[in-house]
Amino acid sequence: MMRIADSSDESLTLYLSDDYDERTLARIARLTALVRREMGDRVTDVVPSYCSVTVFYDLLRSEYREVHRKLEECAEQVLLEPDEVEAAPQGRMVELPVYYGGEAAPDLERVAEFAGLTTGEVIDMHAAEEYRVYALGFRPGFAFMGKTPQPLRVPRLDSPRPRVPAGAVAIAGAQAAVYPDSCPGGWNLIGRCPETLFDRSSNPPRVLLAVGDRVRFVPVTRKKFEQLGGELDG
Amino acid sequence: MGEFATVERAGPLTLIQDSGRHGQRHLGVSPGGALDRHAAGWANRLLRNAPGDALLEITLGPFAMRFSHATTFSLAGAECNWRLDGRPVANWAAHRAESGSLLEAEVARSGVRSYLALAGGIQAEPVWGSRATTVGERIGGIAGRSLRSGDRLPYIAAAETLLAGVPREYIREYGGDIPLRLVPSNQFELFSSAHRQTLLSQAYRVSPLSDRMGVRLEGSPMTGLPGSMISEAVAPGAVQVPSNGQPIVLMADCQTIGGYPKIGHVYSVDLDLLAQARPGATVLFSLGTLEGAQQALRQQRRFFECETG
């Protein structure tokens, strides 16, 4: 059910539903766009996630009740829109090359064991799925994707690795991701992607993936991975 | 060439900070910024700097820096026995440095974060509209890292000005209990009355694992919690309760989205005191209201943003 929470002194979170699916994702994407258009500089940040959109505002420049009312109106408008509109915006299709071998995939065998499959079958299954980007966060440019095929839904590690390399392709439960930077992380690593997911040299920062995008992982050889600029020592 | 201050002793974590980086949260970039906005606000105000000017946030110290040219600087926050060319200089006040002067701080006696502002602000290169350093994201300040000895901080040499001090009623002493006023929100309904009672009735201790992302609290744990939920945007001030039942108060460098249930958020202005809490310090929650939280924040922001220079 739709509801609004005061998530901080200067932010409001609007929940569009209790669970996430393609339909909610489309609505979240449209609500985010509508809020940006309708609320303009009355909000400083608009952050979509799986089931919610959070707006941040500046107390000295925007009035709480006004932001609250406008956000509610935008959500009502989105919920009233007919189904054909809902089916329309499908996001971009992004193909991400992945090298699934050797030191790039320290958890691949364990995932295969968990799933009762060969490592080759795990790779095929991971690469056959079309994923959607449901949220961006945790780290700059970190895209939460779903949904990982049922047999591969391995829980996250009991204790996170102190360092996951940049480009690591990871799964945990129904979620999938590529780590944009090296950082600590508790997901299962099954490959490495040579693409830059978060470009810190550009202004504003550029991200490869946005909420609503569709993603496919394309298996490549180690040679191809390196030709594309990938480095395994990272 | 130009004017610069050279860091001679960087200490464990000294960061270039300002009022934070806004507008990039949807990409996963956290706002960051000075943790104690009261002390940082006063450091800038003493020099008639703009409220968003960059200054240093020195965590615990020790710290030492040498000026290439005469200018004015100001100090606020944690007490760390500042000395200028060997002579003691007062905290919560502005001072004059001569060309070649050495400014030194010892390890803080009380509080955690000390703020050092230079007239006109530190002239680091802004990244996406802010000079704030978010070490976890390697963004801002100098190459996204904490300062090292030998680093040079460009500044603008300032003519002699009237040197001011902070009026007594605004000077904070650190080391007492930290009161946190909670606005029930987000997943508040998922918590039972026993959970709420646990949070509001006991004295928590600040865990040594606390940092600029979050202050972890230790106490008698809440049990039988709702568990994790679907991730949503989070903001500094939010009180997350992970499955171990020990609350975490999110701070300026927190990640932009999170999946732990939140019982509510604390008043933004109360985070200033929490930022100065040492491991073992006592934290006491009480119930507040959104109106109260917003009024207090509006007042603080108006004071620093609209009444300067």
Coordinates of C-alpha atoms in Angstrom, one line a residue:
Chain A
M1 CA 0.0 0.0 0.0
M2 CA 1.1 3.5 -0.7
R3 CA 2.4 5.4 2.4
I4 CA 4.9 8.1 3.3
A5 CA 7.4 8.0 6.1
D6 CA 9.6 10.8 7.5
S7 CA 13.0 9.2 6.9
S8 CA 14.9 12.1 8.4
D9 CA 14.5 15.8 9.2
E10 CA 15.0 16.6 5.6
S11 CA 13.7 13.6 3.6
L12 CA 10.5 11.7 2.9
T13 CA 10.2 8.1 1.7
L14 CA 7.2 7.1 -0.4
Y15 CA 6.4 3.4 -0.5
L16 CA 4.5 2.4 -3.6
S17 CA 4.1 -1.3 -2.6
D18 CA 5.3 -3.9 -0.1
D19 CA 7.2 -6.1 -2.6
Y20 CA 9.0 -5.6 -5.8
D21 CA 8.4 -6.9 -9.4
E22 CA 8.5 -5.6 -12.9
R23 CA 5.4 -3.5 -12.5
T24 CA 6.6 -1.8 -9.3
L25 CA 9.9 -1.2 -11.0
A26 CA 8.2 0.6 -13.9
R27 CA 6.1 2.7 -11.5
I28 CA 9.2 3.6 -9.4
A29 CA 11.0 4.7 -12.6
R30 CA 8.0 6.8 -13.7
L31 CA 7.5 8.3 -10.2
T32 CA 11.2 9.2 -10.0
A33 CA 11.0 11.0 -13.4
L34 CA 7.8 12.8 -12.5
V35 CA 9.1 13.9 -9.1
R36 CA 12.2 15.3 -10.8
R37 CA 10.1 17.2 -13.3
E38 CA 7.4 18.4 -11.0
M39 CA 9.4 19.2 -7.9
G40 CA 12.5 20.6 -9.6
D41 CA 14.8 22.5 -7.2
R42 CA 12.5 22.0 -4.3
V43 CA 14.2 18.7 -3.8
T44 CA 18.0 18.2 -3.6
D45 CA 18.1 14.4 -4.2
V46 CA 15.6 11.9 -5.5
V47 CA 16.6 8.3 -4.7
P48 CA 14.6 5.4 -6.1
S49 CA 14.9 1.9 -4.7
Y50 CA 13.0 -1.4 -5.0
C51 CA 9.6 -0.3 -3.6
S52 CA 10.1 3.3 -2.7
V53 CA 11.3 6.7 -3.8
T54 CA 13.0 9.0 -1.2
V55 CA 13.2 12.8 -1.7
F56 CA 15.6 15.0 0.1
Y57 CA 14.9 18.7 0.5
D58 CA 16.4 21.7 2.2
L59 CA 14.4 22.9 5.2
L60 CA 15.4 26.5 4.5
R61 CA 14.3 26.4 0.9
S62 CA 11.3 24.1 0.9
E63 CA 8.4 23.7 3.2
Y64 CA 7.8 20.2 4.6
R65 CA 4.0 20.2 4.1
E66 CA 4.4 21.3 0.5
V67 CA 7.0 18.6 -0.3
H68 CA 4.8 16.0 1.4
R69 CA 1.7 17.1 -0.6
K70 CA 3.5 17.3 -3.9
L71 CA 5.1 13.8 -3.5
E72 CA 1.8 12.3 -2.6
E73 CA 0.2 13.9 -5.7
C74 CA 2.9 12.6 -8.0
A75 CA 2.4 9.1 -6.6
E76 CA -1.3 9.2 -7.0
Q77 CA -0.9 10.3 -10.6
V78 CA 1.5 7.4 -11.3
L79 CA -0.9 4.9 -9.7
L80 CA -3.8 6.1 -11.7
E81 CA -2.0 5.8 -15.0
P82 CA -3.4 2.9 -17.2
D83 CA -1.5 -0.4 -17.9
E84 CA -0.4 0.4 -21.4
V85 CA 1.7 3.3 -20.0
E86 CA 3.0 1.0 -17.4
A87 CA 4.2 -1.5 -20.0
A88 CA 6.0 1.2 -22.1
P89 CA 9.3 2.3 -20.5
Q90 CA 11.6 -0.7 -20.6
G91 CA 15.0 0.8 -19.7
R92 CA 18.1 0.4 -21.8
M93 CA 19.6 -3.0 -22.6
V94 CA 23.2 -3.3 -21.3
E95 CA 25.5 -6.2 -22.1
L96 CA 28.3 -6.9 -19.6
P97 CA 31.2 -9.1 -20.6
V98 CA 32.2 -11.5 -17.8
Y99 CA 35.3 -13.7 -17.5
Y100 CA 34.0 -16.6 -15.3
G101 CA 37.3 -18.5 -14.8
G102 CA 40.1 -19.1 -12.3
E103 CA 41.0 -16.5 -9.8
A104 CA 38.2 -14.3 -11.1
A105 CA 35.7 -16.8 -9.7
P106 CA 36.7 -17.9 -6.2
D107 CA 33.2 -18.9 -5.2
L108 CA 32.1 -20.6 -8.5
E109 CA 32.7 -24.1 -7.3
R110 CA 30.9 -23.6 -4.0
V111 CA 27.9 -22.1 -5.9
A112 CA 27.9 -25.2 -8.2
E113 CA 28.0 -27.5 -5.2
F114 CA 25.1 -25.6 -3.6
A115 CA 23.1 -25.7 -6.8
G116 CA 24.0 -29.4 -7.6
L117 CA 25.3 -28.3 -11.0
T118 CA 28.6 -28.2 -12.8
T119 CA 30.4 -24.9 -12.9
G120 CA 29.7 -24.7 -16.7
E121 CA 26.0 -25.0 -16.0
V122 CA 26.2 -22.3 -13.3
I123 CA 27.8 -20.0 -15.9
D124 CA 25.2 -20.8 -18.5
M125 CA 22.4 -20.2 -16.1
H126 CA 23.8 -16.9 -14.8
A127 CA 24.4 -15.7 -18.3
A128 CA 21.0 -16.8 -19.7
E129 CA 19.0 -14.6 -17.4
E130 CA 17.9 -11.1 -18.2
Y131 CA 18.3 -8.9 -15.1
R132 CA 16.8 -5.6 -14.1
V133 CA 18.4 -2.9 -12.1
Y134 CA 16.2 -2.2 -9.1
A135 CA 18.4 0.2 -7.1
L136 CA 21.7 2.0 -7.0
G137 CA 23.6 2.4 -3.7
F138 CA 25.7 0.7 -1.1
R139 CA 28.8 2.1 -3.0
P140 CA 28.9 4.7 -5.8
G141 CA 27.7 3.0 -9.0
F142 CA 26.8 -0.3 -7.2
A143 CA 23.7 -1.6 -9.0
F144 CA 21.4 -4.1 -7.3
M145 CA 20.1 -6.4 -10.0
G146 CA 17.6 -9.2 -9.9
K147 CA 16.5 -11.8 -10.1
T148 CA 19.1 -14.5 -10.0
P149 CA 17.7 -17.9 -11.2
Q150 CA 16.3 -19.9 -8.2
P151 CA 19.0 -22.7 -8.1
L152 CA 21.8 -20.1 -7.8
R153 CA 20.3 -18.2 -4.8
V154 CA 23.3 -18.9 -2.5
P155 CA 23.2 -16.9 0.8
R156 CA 25.8 -14.3 1.3
L157 CA 29.1 -15.3 3.1
D158 CA 28.9 -15.6 6.9
S159 CA 31.6 -13.0 7.2
P160 CA 32.4 -10.5 4.4
R161 CA 35.8 -10.5 2.6
P162 CA 38.0 -7.6 3.7
R163 CA 38.5 -6.8 0.0
V164 CA 36.5 -7.6 -3.1
P165 CA 38.3 -6.5 -6.3
A166 CA 36.7 -3.9 -8.7
G167 CA 34.7 -5.6 -11.4
A168 CA 33.8 -8.6 -9.3
V169 CA 30.6 -10.2 -10.6
A170 CA 28.7 -11.4 -7.5
I171 CA 25.5 -13.1 -6.4
A172 CA 23.7 -13.3 -3.1
G173 CA 20.2 -14.7 -2.7
A174 CA 18.0 -13.3 -5.5
Q175 CA 20.4 -10.4 -6.1
A176 CA 23.2 -9.9 -8.6
A177 CA 25.7 -7.2 -8.9
V178 CA 29.1 -6.1 -10.2
Y179 CA 31.4 -4.3 -7.6
P180 CA 32.4 -0.9 -9.2
D181 CA 35.4 -0.5 -6.8
S182 CA 37.4 -2.7 -4.5
C183 CA 35.8 -2.7 -1.1
P184 CA 34.8 -5.2 1.6
G185 CA 31.9 -7.4 0.5
G186 CA 30.0 -10.5 1.5
W187 CA 28.6 -11.7 -1.8
N188 CA 29.7 -14.8 -3.7
L189 CA 32.2 -14.0 -6.5
I190 CA 31.7 -15.9 -9.7
G191 CA 33.4 -13.8 -12.4
R192 CA 35.0 -10.5 -13.3
C193 CA 33.8 -7.7 -15.6
P194 CA 36.2 -5.3 -17.3
E195 CA 33.8 -2.4 -17.7
T196 CA 34.0 0.8 -15.6
L197 CA 30.7 1.0 -13.7
F198 CA 31.4 4.3 -12.0
D199 CA 33.4 6.9 -13.7
R200 CA 34.8 9.3 -11.1
S201 CA 36.7 11.4 -13.7
S202 CA 33.6 12.7 -15.3
N203 CA 31.5 15.6 -14.0
P204 CA 28.8 14.9 -13.0
P205 CA 29.9 11.3 -12.2
R206 CA 28.8 8.8 -14.8
V207 CA 27.4 5.4 -14.0
L208 CA 27.1 2.5 -16.5
L209 CA 23.8 1.2 -15.0
A210 CA 20.6 3.1 -14.0
V211 CA 17.5 2.0 -12.2
G212 CA 15.2 0.2 -14.7
D213 CA 18.0 -0.9 -17.1
R214 CA 18.0 -4.5 -18.4
V215 CA 21.3 -6.4 -18.1
R216 CA 22.7 -9.5 -19.7
F217 CA 26.0 -11.1 -18.7
V218 CA 28.0 -12.3 -21.7
P219 CA 30.8 -14.9 -21.0
V220 CA 34.2 -14.0 -22.5
T221 CA 37.6 -15.7 -22.5
R222 CA 40.4 -14.5 -20.3
K223 CA 42.1 -13.1 -23.4
K224 CA 39.0 -11.1 -24.5
F225 CA 38.6 -9.9 -20.9
E226 CA 42.1 -8.5 -21.0
Q227 CA 41.6 -7.0 -24.4
L228 CA 38.7 -5.1 -23.0
G229 CA 40.9 -3.6 -20.4
G230 CA 40.3 -6.0 -17.5
E231 CA 43.0 -6.7 -15.0
L232 CA 42.9 -9.7 -12.7
D233 CA 45.5 -8.6 -10.1
G234 CA 43.1 -5.7 -9.0
Chain B
M1 CA 53.9 29.3 -5.5
G2 CA 51.0 30.8 -3.7
E3 CA 50.0 30.4 -0.1
F4 CA 49.8 27.0 1.4
A5 CA 49.9 25.3 4.7
T6 CA 52.1 22.2 5.0
V7 CA 50.9 19.3 7.1
E8 CA 53.8 18.3 9.4
R9 CA 52.0 15.8 11.5
A10 CA 48.7 14.4 10.0
G11 CA 47.4 12.3 12.9
P12 CA 45.2 9.3 12.5
L13 CA 42.4 10.8 10.5
T14 CA 42.5 14.4 9.3
L15 CA 40.0 15.3 6.6
I16 CA 39.1 18.2 4.4
Q17 CA 35.4 18.7 5.0
D18 CA 32.6 21.1 4.1
S19 CA 28.8 21.0 4.3
G20 CA 28.7 17.9 2.1
R21 CA 28.1 16.8 -1.4
H22 CA 24.5 16.8 -2.5
G23 CA 22.6 15.8 -5.6
Q24 CA 24.5 12.5 -6.3
R25 CA 22.8 10.2 -3.8
H26 CA 20.9 8.4 -6.6
L27 CA 24.3 7.2 -8.0
G28 CA 25.3 5.9 -4.6
V29 CA 27.4 8.9 -3.6
S30 CA 27.0 9.7 0.1
P31 CA 26.7 13.3 1.2
G32 CA 29.6 13.3 3.7
G33 CA 30.6 16.6 5.2
A34 CA 31.7 17.9 8.7
L35 CA 30.3 15.6 11.4
D36 CA 29.8 18.2 14.1
R37 CA 28.1 21.0 12.3
H38 CA 27.9 23.2 15.3
A39 CA 31.7 23.3 15.8
A40 CA 32.4 23.4 12.1
G41 CA 29.8 26.2 11.6
W42 CA 31.4 28.3 14.4
A43 CA 34.9 27.8 12.9
N44 CA 33.8 29.3 9.6
R45 CA 31.6 31.9 11.3
L46 CA 34.5 33.2 13.4
L47 CA 36.4 34.1 10.2
R48 CA 33.3 35.4 8.3
N49 CA 33.8 32.5 5.9
A50 CA 30.9 31.2 3.9
P51 CA 29.1 28.4 5.7
G52 CA 30.1 25.9 3.0
D53 CA 33.8 26.8 3.0
A54 CA 36.3 23.9 3.4
L55 CA 38.1 23.3 6.7
L56 CA 39.9 20.6 8.5
E57 CA 38.2 18.0 10.6
I58 CA 41.0 16.6 12.9
T59 CA 40.1 13.3 14.5
L60 CA 41.7 13.0 18.0
G61 CA 45.1 14.4 16.9
P62 CA 48.0 14.9 17.3
F63 CA 48.3 17.3 14.4
A64 CA 50.8 20.0 13.2
M65 CA 50.8 22.4 10.3
R66 CA 53.0 25.2 9.1
F67 CA 51.8 28.4 7.4
S68 CA 53.7 29.8 4.4
H69 CA 52.1 33.3 4.7
A70 CA 50.4 35.3 7.4
T71 CA 46.7 34.7 7.7
T72 CA 43.9 34.2 10.2
F73 CA 42.6 30.8 11.4
S74 CA 40.0 29.6 13.9
L75 CA 39.6 26.6 16.1
A76 CA 36.5 24.9 17.5
G77 CA 35.3 21.4 18.7
A78 CA 37.4 18.9 20.6
E79 CA 39.9 20.2 23.2
C80 CA 43.4 19.4 22.2
N81 CA 45.7 22.0 23.7
W82 CA 46.4 24.0 20.6
R83 CA 49.8 25.8 20.4
L84 CA 51.0 28.4 18.0
D85 CA 54.8 28.6 17.8
G86 CA 54.8 27.0 21.2
R87 CA 52.4 29.4 22.9
P88 CA 48.9 28.1 24.0
V89 CA 46.1 29.4 21.8
A90 CA 42.4 29.2 22.8
N91 CA 39.9 26.8 21.3
W92 CA 36.6 28.3 20.0
A93 CA 38.4 31.4 18.8
A94 CA 40.2 33.0 15.8
H95 CA 43.9 33.8 15.8
R96 CA 46.6 35.4 13.7
A97 CA 49.4 33.2 12.2
E98 CA 52.6 34.7 10.9
S99 CA 54.5 33.5 7.8
G100 CA 56.3 30.3 8.9
S101 CA 54.2 29.9 12.1
L102 CA 53.7 26.3 13.3
L103 CA 50.3 25.3 14.7
E104 CA 50.2 22.2 16.8
A105 CA 47.5 20.1 18.5
E106 CA 48.0 17.3 21.1
V107 CA 45.7 14.3 21.4
A108 CA 42.3 15.5 22.3
R109 CA 41.5 15.7 26.1
S110 CA 37.8 15.7 25.5
G111 CA 35.6 15.3 22.4
V112 CA 36.8 13.6 19.2
R113 CA 36.7 16.0 16.3
S114 CA 38.5 19.4 16.2
Y115 CA 37.9 21.9 13.4
L116 CA 40.5 24.2 12.0
A117 CA 39.3 26.8 9.5
L118 CA 41.5 29.2 7.5
A119 CA 40.3 32.6 6.3
G120 CA 38.6 32.2 2.9
G121 CA 38.5 28.4 3.2
I122 CA 40.9 25.7 2.1
Q123 CA 41.2 25.9 -1.7
A124 CA 41.2 22.2 -2.5
E125 CA 39.7 21.2 -5.9
P126 CA 35.9 20.6 -5.5
V127 CA 34.5 17.3 -6.7
W128 CA 30.9 17.5 -7.9
G129 CA 30.3 20.7 -6.0
S130 CA 32.0 19.8 -2.7
R131 CA 35.5 19.5 -1.2
A132 CA 34.3 17.0 1.5
T133 CA 36.4 13.9 1.8
T134 CA 34.6 10.6 1.9
V135 CA 37.4 8.1 2.5
G136 CA 35.2 5.0 2.0
E137 CA 34.3 6.2 -1.5
R138 CA 37.7 7.8 -2.2
I139 CA 36.1 11.0 -3.2
G140 CA 36.9 14.7 -2.5
G141 CA 39.6 16.4 -0.4
I142 CA 43.0 15.3 -1.6
A143 CA 42.6 12.2 -3.8
G144 CA 39.7 11.1 -1.5
R145 CA 42.1 10.2 1.3
S146 CA 42.9 11.5 4.8
L147 CA 45.8 13.9 5.0
R148 CA 49.5 12.8 5.2
S149 CA 52.5 14.7 6.4
G150 CA 53.9 16.8 3.6
D151 CA 50.4 17.5 2.1
R152 CA 50.0 21.2 1.0
L153 CA 46.7 23.0 1.6
P154 CA 46.3 26.1 -0.6
Y155 CA 44.7 29.1 1.1
I156 CA 44.4 32.8 0.7
A157 CA 46.6 35.0 2.8
A158 CA 44.2 37.3 4.8
A159 CA 44.9 40.8 6.0
E160 CA 44.7 41.3 9.8
T161 CA 41.1 41.3 10.9
L162 CA 39.3 41.7 14.2
L163 CA 39.8 38.5 16.0
A164 CA 36.7 37.0 17.6
G165 CA 35.8 34.3 20.0
V166 CA 32.7 32.2 20.3
P167 CA 30.2 33.6 22.9
R168 CA 30.3 31.5 26.1
E169 CA 26.8 30.1 25.7
Y170 CA 27.7 28.5 22.4
I171 CA 30.9 26.8 23.6
R172 CA 30.4 23.1 24.1
E173 CA 32.1 20.9 26.6
Y174 CA 32.2 17.3 25.7
G175 CA 32.3 14.2 27.9
G176 CA 28.9 14.1 29.4
D177 CA 25.9 11.8 28.5
I178 CA 24.6 12.2 25.0
P179 CA 20.8 12.7 24.8
L180 CA 19.3 11.6 21.4
R181 CA 15.8 12.6 20.6
L182 CA 14.1 10.0 18.4
V183 CA 11.4 10.7 15.8
P184 CA 9.5 7.4 15.3
S185 CA 9.4 6.6 11.6
N186 CA 10.0 4.2 8.7
Q187 CA 9.6 0.7 10.2
F188 CA 8.6 1.9 13.7
E189 CA 5.4 -0.2 13.5
L190 CA 7.4 -3.4 12.9
F191 CA 9.0 -3.0 16.4
S192 CA 7.1 -4.3 19.4
S193 CA 6.4 -2.2 22.5
A194 CA 9.1 -4.3 24.2
H195 CA 11.6 -3.2 21.5
R196 CA 10.7 0.5 21.9
Q197 CA 10.9 0.1 25.7
T198 CA 14.4 -1.4 25.3
L199 CA 15.6 1.5 23.2
L200 CA 14.1 4.2 25.3
S201 CA 14.7 2.9 28.8
Q202 CA 18.4 1.9 28.9
A203 CA 21.7 3.7 28.8
Y204 CA 23.6 2.6 25.7
R205 CA 27.4 2.8 25.4
V206 CA 29.2 4.0 22.2
S207 CA 31.1 1.1 20.6
P208 CA 34.7 1.5 19.6
L209 CA 33.7 0.2 16.1
S210 CA 31.9 3.5 15.4
D211 CA 33.1 5.7 12.6
R212 CA 32.0 8.4 10.2
M213 CA 29.5 6.0 8.6
G214 CA 27.7 5.1 11.8
V215 CA 27.9 5.2 15.6
R216 CA 27.3 1.7 16.9
L217 CA 25.6 1.4 20.3
E218 CA 25.9 -1.4 22.8
G219 CA 23.4 -2.3 25.4
S220 CA 21.0 -5.0 26.4
P221 CA 19.9 -6.2 22.9
M222 CA 16.4 -6.1 21.4
T223 CA 15.3 -9.7 20.6
G224 CA 12.9 -11.2 18.2
L225 CA 13.4 -8.5 15.6
P226 CA 11.7 -8.2 12.2
G227 CA 15.0 -9.1 10.3
S228 CA 16.2 -7.5 7.1
M229 CA 13.8 -5.9 4.6
I230 CA 13.8 -4.6 1.1
S231 CA 16.5 -2.0 0.7
E232 CA 15.5 1.7 0.6
A233 CA 17.3 5.1 0.8
V234 CA 18.8 5.9 4.2
A235 CA 19.9 9.2 5.6
P236 CA 22.2 10.4 8.4
G237 CA 20.4 10.3 11.7
A238 CA 18.5 7.1 10.9
V239 CA 18.5 4.5 13.7
Q240 CA 19.0 1.0 12.2
V241 CA 18.6 -2.1 14.2
P242 CA 20.4 -5.1 12.6
S243 CA 19.6 -8.7 13.7
N244 CA 22.0 -8.5 16.7
G245 CA 19.6 -6.1 18.3
Q246 CA 22.1 -3.3 18.8
P247 CA 21.2 0.0 17.2
I248 CA 23.4 1.9 14.8
V249 CA 22.9 5.7 14.3
L250 CA 23.9 6.6 10.7
M251 CA 26.3 9.4 10.3
A252 CA 27.3 11.7 7.3
D253 CA 29.3 9.0 5.4
C254 CA 26.6 6.4 5.6
Q255 CA 25.8 4.4 2.5
T256 CA 22.9 5.8 0.4
I257 CA 20.6 2.7 0.6
G258 CA 20.3 0.1 3.3
G259 CA 18.2 -3.0 4.2
Y260 CA 18.1 -3.0 8.0
P261 CA 14.8 -1.9 9.7
K262 CA 14.8 1.6 11.1
I263 CA 13.0 2.4 14.3
G264 CA 13.2 6.1 13.4
H265 CA 15.7 8.9 13.2
V266 CA 17.3 11.2 15.7
Y267 CA 17.3 15.0 15.6
S268 CA 20.0 16.2 13.1
V269 CA 21.2 18.7 15.7
D270 CA 21.8 15.9 18.2
L271 CA 24.3 14.3 15.8
D272 CA 26.7 17.1 16.5
L273 CA 27.1 15.9 20.1
L274 CA 27.2 12.2 19.0
A275 CA 30.1 13.1 16.6
Q276 CA 32.1 14.1 19.7
A277 CA 31.3 10.9 21.7
R278 CA 34.1 8.6 22.6
P279 CA 33.9 4.8 22.9
G280 CA 32.2 4.0 26.2
A281 CA 30.2 7.3 26.3
T282 CA 26.6 7.0 27.5
V283 CA 23.8 7.6 25.0
L284 CA 20.2 8.0 26.2
F285 CA 17.2 8.0 23.8
S286 CA 14.0 10.0 24.4
L287 CA 10.9 10.5 22.2
G288 CA 10.8 13.6 20.1
T289 CA 8.7 15.0 17.3
L290 CA 9.4 15.8 13.6
E291 CA 8.3 19.4 14.2
G292 CA 10.8 19.6 17.1
A293 CA 13.6 18.1 15.0
Q294 CA 12.9 20.4 12.1
Q295 CA 12.6 23.5 14.2
A296 CA 16.0 22.9 15.9
L297 CA 17.7 22.2 12.6
R298 CA 16.1 25.2 10.9
Q299 CA 17.3 27.4 13.7
Q300 CA 20.9 26.0 13.5
R301 CA 21.0 26.4 9.7
R302 CA 19.6 29.9 9.7
F303 CA 22.1 30.9 12.4
F304 CA 25.1 29.7 10.3
E305 CA 23.8 30.4 6.8
C306 CA 21.9 33.6 7.0
E307 CA 23.5 35.7 9.7
T308 CA 27.2 35.5 8.7
G309 CA 29.3 38.3 7.2

